[in-house]
Amino acid sequence: MYRYLALTGLVALTACSESTVQNSSFWREAGILHNDADFGNATMNNIQIQNGEKSYIVSLSQRFAREVPSMVNFEFNSTALDENARAILRRQADWIRQFPEVRFRVYGHTDKVGSNAYNKRLGMRRAQAVVQYLSTLGISRSRLEAVVSYGETQPLVVTEGRERRNRRTVTEVSGFIGRHPTVMDGKYAEIIYREYVQSATARTGLSGIQGSDLATDQ
């Protein structure tokens, strides 16, 4: 009886071990376990852009919306930027400065109070106010456009009354400046390398230490 149980256990252990080995990387192509990570994504990204499978503008737009607030809000019938709006735009400017090759467009929106014609003009003035403020933060006006206003036609909250969330501007990536029509024109690597170098800059609070301070008496 005991011998039978021992043999059964040994067979089960052997089968389990074979299954484990077969499901491990021992029997599979080298690097297969990295398929769900970022290994090789840089090469894949370049290939997709070259063959038209992926638009870098779309990817950059998504990154912008993910990393910084793209929207600021306004008081009723106003184009004035409050402190919260200016703080958001300062964050946008910091992000925009990372990509001197890229253009941005600002869309103005309103709520539904008032005529469509008036709200369209109001939305445009709001977009222009944002462009003007971004330009004071060092962003070239040649990279900023306030040419489109959706007025009251694209509300976030469907209501006929006053709604602050509808009184907004939205900043989006619109394309590349003329001398950089495509990131893959030898420029994608420059952008990535620039960000890499900046991210590796050492930050330290040490000061006042000279080389002579480290000398030892002979």
C-alpha positions in Angstrom: 0.0 0.0 0.0 2.7 2.4 1.0 4.8 1.4 -2.0 1.8 2.2 -4.3 1.3 5.6 -2.8 5.0 6.4 -3.1 5.0 5.5 -6.8 1.8 7.5 -7.4 3.4 10.6 -5.7 6.6 10.1 -7.7 4.6 10.0 -11.0 2.7 13.1 -10.1 5.8 15.0 -9.1 7.5 14.0 -12.4 4.5 15.1 -14.5 4.3 18.4 -12.6 8.1 19.0 -13.1 7.8 18.3 -16.9 4.8 20.6 -17.1 6.7 23.3 -15.3 9.7 23.0 -17.5 7.6 23.0 -20.7 5.8 26.1 -19.6 9.1 27.9 -18.6 11.3 29.9 -20.9 13.6 26.8 -21.3 11.5 25.5 -24.2 10.6 28.9 -25.6 12.2 31.6 -27.7 14.7 33.8 -25.8 13.1 37.0 -24.6 9.6 35.6 -24.7 8.9 36.6 -21.1 9.5 40.3 -22.0 6.5 40.4 -24.4 4.3 42.1 -21.8 6.9 44.7 -20.9 8.6 47.6 -22.7 11.4 45.6 -24.1 11.8 46.5 -27.8 9.0 49.1 -27.8 11.3 51.9 -29.1 12.0 49.9 -32.2 8.4 48.9 -32.6 7.4 52.5 -32.2 9.7 53.6 -35.0 8.5 50.9 -37.3 4.9 51.7 -36.8 5.5 55.4 -37.5 7.5 54.6 -40.7 4.8 52.3 -42.1 1.9 54.5 -41.1 0.5 52.3 -38.4 0.9 54.9 -35.7 0.6 58.6 -35.7 3.2 60.3 -33.4 0.9 63.3 -33.2 -1.8 61.2 -31.7 0.6 59.6 -29.2 2.0 63.0 -28.2 -1.6 64.4 -27.8 -2.5 61.5 -25.5 0.7 62.0 -23.5 0.0 65.7 -23.1 -3.5 65.1 -21.9 -2.3 62.4 -19.5 0.6 64.3 -17.9 -0.8 67.8 -17.5 -4.3 69.4 -17.2 -5.3 70.4 -20.7 -8.3 72.4 -19.7 -8.9 75.7 -17.8 -12.3 77.1 -16.8 -13.8 80.6 -16.7 -16.3 82.6 -14.8 -19.6 83.4 -16.5 -19.3 85.7 -19.5 -15.6 86.2 -18.7 -12.2 85.7 -20.4 -10.2 86.5 -17.3 -7.7 83.8 -16.1 -8.0 83.2 -12.4 -5.1 81.9 -10.3 -6.1 78.3 -10.8 -6.2 78.8 -14.5 -2.8 80.5 -14.5 -1.3 77.6 -12.4 -2.6 75.1 -15.0 -1.2 77.1 -17.9 2.2 77.3 -16.2 2.2 73.5 -16.0 1.2 73.4 -19.7 4.1 75.7 -20.6 6.6 73.6 -18.7 5.5 70.6 -20.7 5.4 72.5 -24.1 8.9 73.7 -23.6 10.1 70.0 -23.7 9.1 69.8 -27.4 10.2 72.9 -29.4 9.3 71.0 -32.6 5.6 70.8 -31.7 2.7 73.2 -32.4 -0.4 73.5 -30.1 -3.9 74.7 -30.6 -6.3 76.2 -28.1 -10.0 75.6 -28.4 -12.5 77.9 -26.7 -15.9 76.8 -25.3 -18.8 78.4 -23.6 -22.0 77.3 -21.9 -25.4 77.7 -23.7 -26.5 80.9 -22.1 -26.6 83.6 -24.9 -26.7 83.4 -28.7 -24.6 81.1 -30.6 -22.9 83.9 -32.5 -22.0 85.7 -29.2 -20.7 82.5 -27.6 -18.6 81.7 -30.6 -16.8 85.1 -30.3 -16.6 84.6 -26.5 -15.0 81.2 -26.9 -12.5 82.6 -29.4 -11.5 85.4 -26.9 -11.0 82.8 -24.2 -8.7 80.8 -26.5 -6.8 84.0 -27.3 -6.4 84.8 -23.6 -4.8 81.5 -23.1 -2.4 81.9 -26.0 -1.5 85.3 -24.8 -0.7 84.0 -21.3 1.3 81.1 -22.6 3.4 83.5 -24.7 4.3 85.5 -21.6 5.7 82.2 -20.2 8.2 82.0 -23.1 6.2 79.9 -25.6 6.6 81.3 -29.1 3.4 82.6 -30.6 4.4 80.8 -33.8 3.7 77.5 -32.0 0.4 78.5 -30.6 -2.9 78.8 -32.4 -6.3 80.2 -31.2 -8.1 79.8 -34.5 -11.0 77.5 -33.6 -14.0 78.2 -31.2 -16.7 75.6 -30.6 -18.8 78.2 -28.8 -21.6 76.4 -27.1 -21.8 73.5 -29.5 -19.7 70.9 -27.5 -20.7 71.0 -23.9 -19.2 68.7 -21.3 -22.5 68.9 -19.4 -25.7 69.1 -21.4 -27.7 71.9 -19.9 -29.3 75.1 -21.0 -28.2 77.0 -17.9 -24.9 78.2 -16.6 -22.3 75.5 -16.2 -18.7 76.3 -15.3 -17.4 73.0 -16.7 -18.6 74.1 -20.1 -16.9 77.4 -19.9 -13.4 76.2 -20.8 -10.5 76.1 -23.1 -8.7 73.0 -24.2 -5.1 72.9 -25.3 -4.1 70.1 -27.7 -1.1 69.1 -29.8 -1.8 70.1 -33.4 1.3 69.2 -35.4 4.9 70.0 -36.0 6.4 73.3 -37.0 7.4 73.7 -40.7 11.0 72.6 -40.4 10.1 69.4 -38.6 7.2 67.9 -40.7 7.8 64.5 -39.2 9.4 63.2 -36.1 11.0 60.3 -38.0 12.9 62.7 -40.2 16.0 62.2 -38.1 14.4 64.0 -35.1 12.7 61.4 -33.0 16.0 60.2 -31.5 17.0 63.8 -30.8 13.9 64.4 -28.7 14.2 61.2 -26.8 17.9 61.8 -26.1 17.3 65.3 -25.0 14.7 64.1 -22.4 17.0 61.3 -21.3 19.9 63.7 -20.7 17.7 66.1 -18.7 16.3 63.3 -16.6 19.8 62.2 -15.7 20.9 65.6 -14.4 22.1 65.2 -10.8 20.4 67.3 -8.2 22.2 68.1 -5.0 21.9 70.6 -2.2 25.6 70.5 -1.4 27.5 73.7 -1.8 30.7 75.3 -0.7 32.9 72.2 -1.0 36.2 72.7 -2.8 38.7 70.1 -3.9 41.2 71.4 -1.3 38.7 70.5 1.4 39.2 66.8 0.6 43.0 66.9 0.8 44.7 65.0 3.6 47.9 66.0 5.4 51.0 64.2 4.2 
